[in-house]
Amino acid sequence: GVREAVRAVNADYASAPAHLFLSDSYDALRDPRRINLRYETAWFNERLLANLLSPVGGGPLSQYVSQQEYSKLFERDGFGLSTVTEAFSTGELRETASQFGTFGNLSYSLDAQYFYDNGLRPNSGISRTEAYATVKLQLGPHDTLFLQTKFGDLQNGDVFQRYDQREVSRPGNRAAQTLDFRELQDPALILLGAHHEWSPGNHTLLLLSRLANDQVLTVDGINSLVLTRNITSLFPADFDKRGLDPARPLASDALVGALSPLRARGTLERQDLTELEHLDYRANFEIFGGELQQIFTLGPHAAVFGGLYQAGNFETHVRLDGLAPKLRGLFLDPPARQDASVSFERINIYAYDTWRVVPWLTLTGGVTYDRLHYPDNFRQPPINEREASMEQWSPKAGFILQPTRTITLRGAYSEAISGVSFDESVRLEPTQVAGFNQAYRTIIPESIIGSVAGSRYKTWGLSLEQKLPTGTYWAVGWDLLEQDLDRTRGVFDFLKNEGDFQLAGVLPSEIRERFEYREQALTATVNQLVGDRLAIGARYRIADAELREQFHDVPRSLYDAADTVRSSVLQELSVYAVYNHPCGFFARAEALWMSQENDGFARDTAHPRNDPRPGDSFWHFNAWAGWRFHRNQHEISVGLLNITGTDYQLEPLNEYRELPRDQTVVVRAKFTF
């Protein structure tokens, strides 16, 4: 689907149906649980372009109704309704509903989605509600206005993917058992867009935005890194000790102020982990932005120019408290209580040109300039109030070669930087180069390092595809994705002075850490149409993911995790058959094999079964059958997933879709009026 959609986008970049097709294709790749956010930016960007470029009534405004399920062609003005319900025997429920309509020069859509899953392990439940309201107004033959807003409410426990699902239930893992996360977006988006068509293929787009988000996290049993630093040689000789209690020195704000400049310069002697009883964390932001884009079609050239400006503020409130009695004379009370307000600003200027040199060769080139100012550390308590910045010129290059009518060879290289939150997704800049995605919320799975801000990407891609007259479609593709992230992590410094004034105390502090992620994947697919009713196919993918994690200020001789390299190789093979009968009956059978090998992960001597996380190899078998009624407006289907009830262990360093861990029945009902 993605391959065919990017073919349409590259053929006519100003085509709204092409962008809608590509958005729907990315939507099929999104994680329903939103654990992995790899395709969020590409999906929403393509949906925005489709809605801005389409005329009123020319396509669906709904976030959930695809082009295939609803088309304005040959239909009169009026109301429409679409609902899709999926219920799983595990207790998972997915519900989407859209009410839409077109009346003259006005079209609108009201969309809602509800997702609930109680989880298969303790404290892994999730409940998510999202609602969109979208309006499109035709001002004249060549001018339209677009308005959209979104509300969201998310509540979940520890939903991160884990190699061993039983890990959460163990007595020592209080954090996973008590984590409670709430995200409220009220509203998350207010978007105002304008579109003017100067002539076929020449368009001006304007998008004004207001983004907001509010997150609350509470968790017990937080493990915090404590670095012991000896500051004897740095202790001021004339330090005024009057009024200070050596037995409890950190009760004095004066001492805290005097010692703060010495923390990072002290001699690092050792590291330890200490458990704090409770974390209260709240973060919210508000960002305003504007983007102007011009699409030109000049003979064999299709060019896209534009600029984006965003500015706002991040506010974060943190309280870390709860100490064992033996530590209460060393830490502050509470150990960390912080309020930070840091500004955010992004400037983005871009230019792309797609040149159809000859009918069988198309070249794409581009460059973007990004300057980003963002909070240095608002996610890894203890936090700080500093502002970090990054600046980058990012080249883009790609080609599409068609030596024959049936063969297509594509290649691309691109660089980019990420945003801070979902600000990355609200943009009009092209997300793909020669059909290869270049826009990501993150490539490193969030189950490994959590949310990220201010990272750098490099992507390479090469693909060979062919359509044969026999109804055979095959393709081989290679991708290389790299993500580099430098960030600040909150820790505690245990300061020692062995001079005449004996001192021992712990202050909130920080260290710098760096992540280098590299994922190389080879994918091969073959699909065959057998007559008018049967399709069969297979897909094989092998992905080699490697993550290097470094703490700049901590020698490996003191901390084994100061410089680690972990890697996972995941193989996936899926074989399927789909049958569709003109009467409405359809069926699908699928076999999925996955095999993973891991290296470099920490050994767990308490649980030898996971020592050293060797990986797993398993088969899953799935089957569906259903019936479509009355012009494909209604559909009922039943599926049996993981027929053999096979459980598995996969390391989340590889990006993968969460699979049923037991035999699961799913019922799906779709109604469109």
XYZ file of C-alpha atoms in Angstrom:
673
model
C 0.000 0.000 0.000
C 2.788 2.455 0.868
C 4.611 1.674 -2.392
C 1.540 2.320 -4.531
C 0.637 5.463 -2.572
C 4.057 7.089 -2.905
C 3.933 6.314 -6.608
C 0.751 8.390 -6.819
C 2.199 11.219 -4.690
C 5.349 11.431 -6.807
C 3.286 11.459 -10.000
C 1.210 14.464 -8.770
C 2.265 16.031 -5.477
C -0.783 18.335 -5.433
C -3.227 15.401 -5.600
C -5.347 15.194 -2.447
C -6.430 11.558 -3.070
C -2.770 10.531 -3.396
C -1.908 12.020 0.007
C -5.030 10.431 1.502
C -4.018 7.038 0.119
C -0.547 7.444 1.641
C -2.017 8.534 4.987
C -4.279 5.462 5.077
C -1.298 3.236 4.269
C 0.743 4.684 7.150
C -2.322 4.389 9.410
C -2.314 0.615 8.845
C 1.278 0.545 10.177
C 0.548 2.537 13.353
C 0.624 0.785 16.711
C -2.948 0.641 18.131
C -1.561 0.906 21.671
C 0.700 3.871 20.731
C 3.695 2.230 22.387
C 5.772 2.668 19.230
C 5.308 6.078 17.571
C 7.405 5.513 14.459
C 4.687 6.324 11.907
C 2.685 9.006 13.779
C 4.304 11.988 12.044
C 3.995 10.612 8.505
C 0.349 9.588 9.042
C -0.831 12.936 10.393
C 1.197 15.020 7.946
C -0.238 13.228 4.909
C -3.761 13.516 6.366
C -3.305 17.279 6.793
C -2.118 17.699 3.202
C -5.057 15.661 1.884
C -7.581 17.746 3.826
C -6.032 21.081 2.828
C -5.687 20.265 -0.882
C -9.118 18.698 -1.421
C -12.156 20.783 -2.373
C -15.257 20.740 -0.181
C -16.995 17.410 -0.710
C -14.040 16.035 -2.657
C -12.998 13.560 0.008
C -13.545 12.556 3.614
C -12.468 14.877 6.412
C -12.738 12.058 8.929
C -9.613 10.710 10.642
C -11.059 7.183 10.541
C -13.089 6.858 7.323
C -10.846 5.899 4.446
C -11.266 6.827 0.801
C -12.507 3.333 0.026
C -15.302 3.467 2.623
C -16.754 6.849 1.712
C -16.642 8.768 -1.570
C -18.441 11.952 -2.510
C -18.548 11.015 -6.178
C -22.161 10.930 -7.509
C -23.587 11.468 -4.002
C -25.940 14.239 -2.950
C -25.407 16.583 -0.035
C -26.455 15.156 3.275
C -25.337 13.309 6.386
C -23.197 10.211 6.737
C -22.305 7.877 9.574
C -19.603 5.238 9.952
C -18.750 3.015 12.920
C -16.204 0.233 13.378
C -16.205 -1.980 16.479
C -13.592 -4.606 17.327
C -13.956 -6.731 20.468
C -11.323 -9.234 21.630
C -11.830 -12.147 23.997
C -8.918 -10.792 26.080
C -11.063 -7.774 27.009
C -9.565 -5.380 24.489
C -12.076 -3.070 22.796
C -11.585 -0.704 19.848
C -14.359 1.614 18.735
C -14.347 4.391 16.124
C -17.293 6.490 15.008
C -17.579 9.275 12.448
C -20.526 11.492 11.650
C -19.905 13.614 8.556
C -21.801 15.684 6.048
C -21.647 18.110 3.150
C -24.073 20.968 2.503
C -23.263 23.223 -0.402
C -19.946 24.936 0.272
C -19.532 23.435 3.733
C -18.405 19.989 4.821
C -17.651 18.699 8.297
C -16.736 15.607 10.275
C -17.083 14.644 13.950
C -14.860 11.701 14.871
C -14.381 9.747 18.082
C -12.181 6.813 18.984
C -12.121 4.702 22.140
C -9.487 2.115 22.963
C -9.490 -0.050 26.078
C -7.252 -2.927 27.078
C -6.978 -4.292 30.599
C -3.577 -5.785 29.769
C -2.157 -9.264 30.129
C 0.096 -8.500 33.098
C -0.359 -6.480 36.322
C -0.804 -2.709 35.871
C -0.599 -2.772 32.068
C -4.098 -1.482 31.315
C -4.763 1.400 28.954
C -7.811 3.567 28.259
C -7.688 6.170 25.484
C -10.365 8.499 24.128
C -9.785 10.826 21.172
C -12.209 13.176 19.435
C -11.759 15.347 16.339
C -13.957 18.099 14.919
C -13.161 19.212 11.363
C -14.810 21.823 9.140
C -14.029 22.802 5.526
C -15.498 25.892 3.831
C -15.325 26.658 0.099
C -14.899 30.444 -0.287
C -14.706 30.406 -4.064
C -13.627 28.241 -6.989
C -10.000 28.359 -5.871
C -10.082 29.141 -2.126
C -10.935 27.016 0.901
C -10.650 27.345 4.678
C -9.942 24.450 7.021
C -10.514 24.208 10.790
C -9.713 21.257 13.031
C -9.513 20.614 16.756
C -8.692 17.519 18.769
C -9.410 16.431 22.347
C -7.741 13.476 24.024
C -7.716 11.639 27.333
C -5.244 8.822 28.017
C -4.759 6.746 31.170
C -2.406 3.787 31.457
C -0.091 1.839 33.706
C 3.216 0.307 32.666
C 2.510 -0.493 29.002
C 6.115 -0.726 27.833
C 7.082 -3.809 25.872
C 9.256 -6.204 27.884
C 11.295 -9.259 27.102
C 9.823 -11.145 30.063
C 6.193 -10.338 30.895
C 6.616 -11.827 34.397
C 9.202 -9.181 35.266
C 6.497 -6.721 36.365
C 5.046 -9.171 38.893
C 8.266 -9.723 40.800
C 8.339 -8.297 44.343
C 11.262 -5.953 43.689
C 9.667 -4.189 40.711
C 7.479 -1.673 42.543
C 7.834 0.995 39.848
C 6.168 -1.127 37.167
C 3.434 -2.195 39.579
C 2.568 1.341 40.720
C 3.163 3.509 37.636
C 0.126 5.628 36.798
C 0.161 7.935 33.768
C -2.496 10.423 32.656
C -2.385 12.625 29.558
C -5.085 15.209 28.989
C -5.359 17.203 25.761
C -8.118 19.759 26.168
C -7.753 20.600 23.335
C -4.550 19.151 21.914
C -4.926 20.887 18.558
C -6.508 23.984 17.135
C -5.599 24.176 13.454
C -6.648 26.860 10.974
C -5.679 26.305 7.351
C -6.147 28.127 4.058
C -5.649 26.883 0.501
C -5.486 28.845 -2.743
C -5.108 27.211 -6.154
C -3.460 29.551 -8.649
C -3.620 27.043 -11.499
C -3.531 23.248 -11.830
C -0.481 22.055 -9.900
C 0.268 25.437 -8.296
C -1.007 25.886 -4.749
C -0.416 28.003 -1.658
C -1.078 26.457 1.771
C -1.171 28.270 5.115
C -1.462 26.466 8.459
C -1.790 28.203 11.838
C -1.675 26.011 14.929
C -2.014 25.964 18.676
C -0.781 22.783 20.434
C -1.208 21.896 24.099
C -0.678 18.890 26.327
C -0.836 18.080 30.052
C 0.829 14.952 31.528
C 0.725 13.637 35.093
C 2.847 10.697 36.285
C 2.991 9.090 39.721
C 5.115 6.069 40.599
C 6.577 4.414 43.705
C 9.951 2.785 44.122
C 12.043 4.944 41.779
C 15.678 3.851 41.364
C 17.934 6.916 41.114
C 21.620 6.943 40.200
C 23.877 8.395 42.932
C 27.422 9.458 41.998
C 29.943 9.838 44.834
C 32.240 12.831 44.264
C 35.140 13.889 46.492
C 35.387 17.695 46.613
C 38.125 17.979 49.254
C 40.566 19.751 46.960
C 37.859 22.094 45.679
C 36.353 23.099 48.996
C 36.757 26.879 49.486
C 39.416 27.614 52.103
C 37.530 30.641 53.347
C 34.140 28.918 53.453
C 32.052 30.383 56.295
C 30.980 27.477 58.509
C 29.162 29.581 61.090
C 25.517 28.640 61.537
C 25.953 25.277 59.814
C 25.273 21.968 61.474
C 27.893 19.428 60.271
C 25.598 16.571 61.316
C 22.893 17.766 58.943
C 24.535 20.251 56.600
C 22.055 20.087 53.771
C 19.356 21.638 55.925
C 21.034 24.929 55.072
C 20.164 26.689 51.804
C 23.433 28.584 52.131
C 25.424 25.375 51.922
C 23.458 24.164 48.917
C 24.262 27.387 47.085
C 27.932 27.196 47.988
C 28.400 23.580 46.935
C 26.411 23.600 43.689
C 29.290 24.995 41.545
C 31.611 22.242 42.835
C 29.525 19.220 41.994
C 30.641 18.378 38.487
C 34.329 19.154 39.263
C 34.657 16.688 42.110
C 36.603 13.464 41.696
C 34.197 10.663 40.828
C 34.810 7.668 43.091
C 31.854 5.315 42.762
C 28.211 4.933 41.761
C 25.221 3.422 43.529
C 21.491 3.072 43.045
C 19.110 4.261 45.728
C 15.360 3.817 45.832
C 13.133 6.811 46.456
C 9.621 6.102 47.646
C 7.556 8.329 45.399
C 7.635 10.520 42.284
C 5.026 13.143 41.431
C 5.598 14.532 37.951
C 3.547 16.981 35.915
C 4.475 18.570 32.599
C 2.467 20.739 30.242
C 3.226 22.823 27.208
C 1.559 25.310 24.898
C 3.003 25.987 21.442
C 1.797 28.389 18.736
C 2.950 28.015 15.157
C 2.519 29.026 11.566
C 3.635 27.437 8.299
C 3.455 28.729 4.728
C 4.008 26.381 1.797
C 4.086 26.904 -1.955
C 3.703 24.060 -4.456
C 4.933 24.802 -8.010
C 4.524 22.655 -11.106
C 6.703 24.010 -13.906
C 6.997 21.603 -16.826
C 8.994 18.563 -15.650
C 9.637 20.154 -12.237
C 7.447 19.853 -9.140
C 8.826 22.044 -6.375
C 7.779 22.524 -2.750
C 9.017 25.508 -0.733
C 8.009 26.513 2.752
C 8.811 27.720 6.215
C 7.607 26.901 9.728
C 7.862 28.891 12.944
C 6.803 27.568 16.360
C 7.155 29.153 19.792
C 5.842 28.235 23.204
C 6.634 27.226 26.743
C 7.130 24.003 28.721
C 6.277 23.941 32.427
C 7.358 21.020 34.599
C 6.765 20.276 38.285
C 8.631 17.443 40.043
C 8.649 16.135 43.593
C 10.834 13.178 44.561
C 10.422 12.123 48.178
C 10.434 9.191 50.589
C 13.761 8.037 52.031
C 14.968 5.172 54.161
C 15.790 6.387 57.721
C 19.555 5.943 57.220
C 19.494 8.358 54.254
C 17.462 11.178 55.759
C 20.491 13.050 57.089
C 22.143 13.084 53.687
C 19.440 14.034 51.202
C 17.439 17.220 51.169
C 13.904 16.833 52.485
C 12.339 16.208 50.012
C 15.331 15.064 47.904
C 14.041 17.056 44.900
C 11.243 19.587 44.584
C 11.508 21.503 41.336
C 9.459 23.876 39.201
C 10.815 24.725 35.773
C 9.526 26.930 32.979
C 11.530 26.793 29.741
C 10.765 28.362 26.377
C 10.547 26.490 23.076
C 11.254 27.790 19.581
C 11.682 26.152 16.196
C 12.523 27.676 12.822
C 12.285 25.371 9.814
C 12.882 26.373 6.169
C 12.754 23.795 3.375
C 12.966 23.438 -0.395
C 12.349 20.305 -2.491
C 12.403 19.773 -6.236
C 11.306 16.665 -8.104
C 12.588 16.702 -11.691
C 11.261 14.294 -14.296
C 14.411 14.216 -16.416
C 13.027 11.721 -18.920
C 9.933 9.508 -18.707
C 11.984 6.729 -17.100
C 14.054 8.809 -14.633
C 12.941 11.116 -11.821
C 15.337 12.903 -9.471
C 14.491 14.517 -6.129
C 16.704 16.949 -4.272
C 16.123 19.131 -1.281
C 17.525 20.833 1.763
C 16.096 21.962 5.093
C 17.386 24.306 7.752
C 16.306 23.732 11.357
C 17.061 25.724 14.482
C 15.577 24.297 17.650
C 15.544 25.676 21.209
C 13.946 23.341 23.744
C 14.079 22.295 27.429
C 17.389 20.630 28.239
C 15.825 18.147 30.671
C 12.142 18.082 31.548
C 11.613 14.294 31.450
C 14.398 12.683 33.538
C 14.041 13.832 37.215
C 15.750 15.631 38.816
C 15.129 18.168 36.032
C 16.737 21.532 35.275
C 15.644 24.939 33.999
C 18.136 25.288 31.154
C 17.457 25.602 27.462
C 19.223 23.373 24.942
C 19.640 24.199 21.282
C 20.548 22.525 18.023
C 20.956 23.732 14.461
C 21.328 21.752 11.268
C 21.285 21.911 7.486
C 19.816 18.613 6.242
C 20.309 17.389 2.653
C 17.778 15.217 0.807
C 18.341 13.205 -2.362
C 16.431 10.498 -4.186
C 15.807 8.881 -7.554
C 13.139 6.767 -9.250
C 14.351 4.730 -12.221
C 11.958 2.810 -14.482
C 14.003 0.972 -17.132
C 10.846 -0.847 -18.265
C 7.121 -0.292 -17.719
C 7.031 -3.026 -15.071
C 10.265 -2.439 -13.120
C 10.917 0.401 -10.682
C 14.172 1.075 -8.832
C 14.088 3.690 -6.052
C 16.761 5.082 -3.766
C 16.995 7.894 -1.223
C 19.158 9.533 1.428
C 18.004 12.125 3.933
C 18.930 13.812 7.191
C 16.599 15.482 9.705
C 16.152 16.463 13.321
C 13.214 15.641 15.574
C 10.933 17.867 17.589
C 10.208 17.690 21.305
C 6.714 16.154 21.464
C 3.867 15.828 18.957
C 4.868 19.261 17.609
C 6.902 17.173 15.160
C 3.698 15.795 13.584
C 1.922 19.124 12.904
C 3.745 20.147 9.743
C 3.331 20.349 5.965
C 6.921 19.648 4.925
C 7.131 16.478 2.778
C 7.610 13.363 4.870
C 9.017 11.142 2.137
C 11.823 11.281 -0.410
C 11.437 9.008 -3.437
C 8.935 6.971 -1.437
C 11.082 6.515 1.706
C 9.825 7.954 4.960
C 12.114 10.614 6.480
C 9.916 11.962 9.317
C 9.711 10.160 12.666
C 8.614 10.935 16.219
C 11.379 8.506 17.195
C 13.122 5.492 15.679
C 14.461 4.053 18.936
C 11.545 2.195 20.576
C 10.215 4.171 23.549
C 10.133 0.971 25.606
C 13.950 1.190 25.640
C 14.712 4.862 26.426
C 11.344 6.607 26.836
C 10.334 9.787 24.998
C 13.021 11.771 23.212
C 13.627 15.369 22.186
C 16.154 16.941 19.868
C 17.625 13.897 18.127
C 19.271 13.648 14.709
C 18.298 11.192 11.946
C 19.998 9.773 8.885
C 18.107 7.439 6.550
C 19.118 5.436 3.498
C 16.765 3.403 1.324
C 16.900 1.256 -1.803
C 14.026 -0.673 -3.381
C 13.476 -2.788 -6.503
C 9.865 -3.519 -7.499
C 8.177 -5.251 -10.416
C 4.628 -5.864 -11.618
C 4.237 -8.789 -13.989
C 1.368 -9.315 -16.466
C 0.638 -12.601 -14.667
C -0.706 -10.695 -11.637
C 2.536 -11.143 -9.743
C 3.922 -8.317 -7.627
C 7.352 -8.621 -6.026
C 9.744 -6.235 -4.328
C 13.025 -6.195 -2.434
C 13.921 -3.274 -0.202
C 16.810 -2.238 2.033
C 16.639 0.438 4.717
C 19.221 1.891 7.061
C 17.977 4.155 9.864
C 20.224 6.005 12.296
C 19.270 8.116 15.295
C 21.694 9.983 17.557
C 20.495 11.507 20.801
C 22.390 13.551 23.392
C 20.375 14.333 26.481
C 20.679 15.262 30.138
C 19.660 12.736 32.775
C 18.874 13.673 36.344
C 20.974 11.974 39.063
C 22.112 12.741 42.601
C 25.631 13.753 43.635
C 26.924 12.410 46.966
C 29.501 15.049 47.945
C 32.352 14.223 50.358
C 34.826 16.567 51.996
C 37.679 14.979 53.934
C 39.166 18.243 55.184
C 38.902 19.941 58.552
C 35.178 20.461 58.071
C 33.686 17.030 57.567
C 30.796 17.062 55.126
C 28.567 14.422 53.609
C 25.468 15.283 51.669
C 23.484 14.550 48.520
C 22.252 17.171 46.054
C 20.165 16.878 42.861
C 22.481 16.832 39.856
C 22.786 15.549 36.295
C 24.989 13.785 33.776
C 25.056 13.730 29.999
C 24.185 10.549 28.164
C 24.329 9.666 24.488
C 22.405 7.096 22.468
C 23.452 5.883 19.029
C 20.874 3.683 17.327
C 21.336 1.917 14.013
C 18.754 -0.309 12.323
C 19.429 -2.094 9.063
C 16.599 -4.065 7.462
C 16.107 -6.153 4.345
C 12.539 -6.824 3.210
C 11.275 -9.058 0.405
C 7.641 -9.457 -0.644
C 5.816 -11.421 -3.304
C 2.069 -11.280 -3.967
C 0.070 -13.215 -6.532
C -3.465 -12.702 -7.819
C -5.107 -16.039 -8.623
C -8.132 -15.310 -10.745
C -10.630 -12.686 -9.550
C -11.220 -14.083 -6.067
C -7.977 -15.319 -4.515
C -4.731 -13.591 -3.555
C -1.724 -15.207 -1.911
C 1.536 -13.731 -0.749
C 4.565 -13.828 1.511
C 6.756 -11.277 3.235
C 10.177 -11.785 4.786
C 12.050 -9.163 6.793
C 15.287 -9.313 8.732
C 16.191 -6.310 10.890
C 19.469 -5.816 12.747
C 19.144 -3.170 15.481
C 22.059 -1.921 17.576
C 22.004 0.597 20.423
C 25.055 2.132 22.082
C 24.504 3.977 25.357
C 27.211 6.135 26.937
C 27.434 8.279 30.066
C 30.010 10.938 29.268
C 31.026 11.689 32.870
C 31.140 8.136 34.273
C 34.123 5.828 33.585
C 33.255 2.251 32.771
C 35.590 1.147 35.580
C 33.069 2.638 38.046
C 29.837 1.776 36.288
C 29.356 -1.210 33.974
C 26.481 0.540 32.190
C 28.571 3.652 31.418
C 29.277 2.360 27.896
C 27.141 -0.519 26.642
C 26.289 -1.908 23.231
C 23.164 -4.012 22.780
C 21.957 -5.624 19.576
C 18.999 -7.668 18.373
C 18.392 -9.418 15.074
C 14.738 -10.109 14.326
C 13.483 -12.232 11.436
C 9.839 -12.143 10.376
C 8.093 -14.332 7.812
C 4.401 -14.027 7.047
C 2.435 -16.088 4.529
C -1.203 -15.336 3.750
C -4.140 -16.201 1.521
C -7.207 -13.966 0.993
C -10.444 -15.073 -0.666
C -13.257 -12.714 -1.734
C -16.537 -13.939 -3.273
C -18.870 -11.607 -5.219
C -21.730 -12.550 -2.886
C -19.900 -10.805 -0.010
C -18.164 -13.695 1.733
C -14.456 -13.253 2.449
C -11.796 -15.163 4.380
C -8.139 -14.795 5.272
C -5.589 -17.241 6.648
C -2.161 -16.220 7.884
C 0.959 -17.846 9.291
C 3.557 -15.701 11.053
C 7.045 -16.830 12.097
C 9.350 -14.669 14.208
C 12.857 -15.411 15.436
C 15.163 -13.139 17.431
C 18.765 -13.300 18.616
C 20.092 -10.850 21.223
C 23.526 -9.834 22.393
C 24.935 -7.469 25.016
C 22.010 -7.384 27.430
C 22.639 -7.388 31.178
C 22.709 -10.807 32.790
C 20.081 -11.615 35.383
C 21.617 -14.047 37.867
C 18.402 -14.243 39.913
C 16.485 -15.599 36.912
C 18.772 -17.824 34.817
C 16.024 -18.462 32.256
C 16.639 -14.963 30.927
C 20.421 -15.204 31.119
C 21.496 -13.583 28.849
C 18.130 -12.981 27.056
C 18.806 -15.289 24.121
C 15.615 -14.434 22.249
C 12.879 -16.676 20.930
C 11.549 -18.418 17.845
C 7.852 -19.160 17.361
C 4.893 -19.467 14.972
C 1.514 -17.757 15.173
C -1.463 -18.830 13.056
C -4.480 -16.598 12.447
C -7.747 -16.976 10.529
C -10.665 -14.642 9.718
C -13.986 -15.041 7.929
C -16.785 -12.582 7.342
C -19.474 -11.124 5.112
C -19.885 -7.748 3.404
C -23.383 -6.430 2.784
C -24.989 -3.875 0.473
C -22.297 -2.124 -1.555
C -19.651 -2.771 1.082
C -21.429 -0.474 3.545
C -21.723 -3.134 6.244
C -19.331 -5.848 7.324
C -19.264 -8.546 9.981
C -16.244 -10.767 10.590
C -14.872 -13.177 13.181
C -11.231 -14.096 13.674
C -9.233 -16.559 15.721
C -5.748 -15.240 16.527
C -2.796 -17.244 17.798
C -4.660 -20.478 17.178
C -2.041 -22.598 18.904
C -1.868 -20.302 21.976
C 1.888 -19.742 21.672
C 3.518 -17.245 24.058
C 6.811 -15.550 23.171
C 9.728 -13.431 24.404
C 10.946 -10.586 22.195
C 13.382 -7.848 23.118
C 11.812 -4.447 22.217
C 15.071 -3.114 20.776
C 13.517 -4.276 17.486
C 10.332 -2.431 16.558
C 7.430 -4.910 16.379
C 3.653 -4.992 16.739
C 2.449 -6.536 20.022
C 0.916 -9.971 19.291
C -1.649 -11.988 21.249
C -0.003 -14.162 23.883
C -2.859 -16.643 24.094
C -5.624 -17.935 21.861
C -7.813 -14.902 21.098
C -11.184 -14.432 19.405
C -11.922 -11.092 17.729
C -15.270 -9.879 16.364
C -15.399 -6.903 13.993
C -18.472 -4.993 12.835
C -18.489 -2.045 10.427
C -21.501 0.061 9.452
C -21.478 2.970 7.006
C -24.561 4.930 5.998
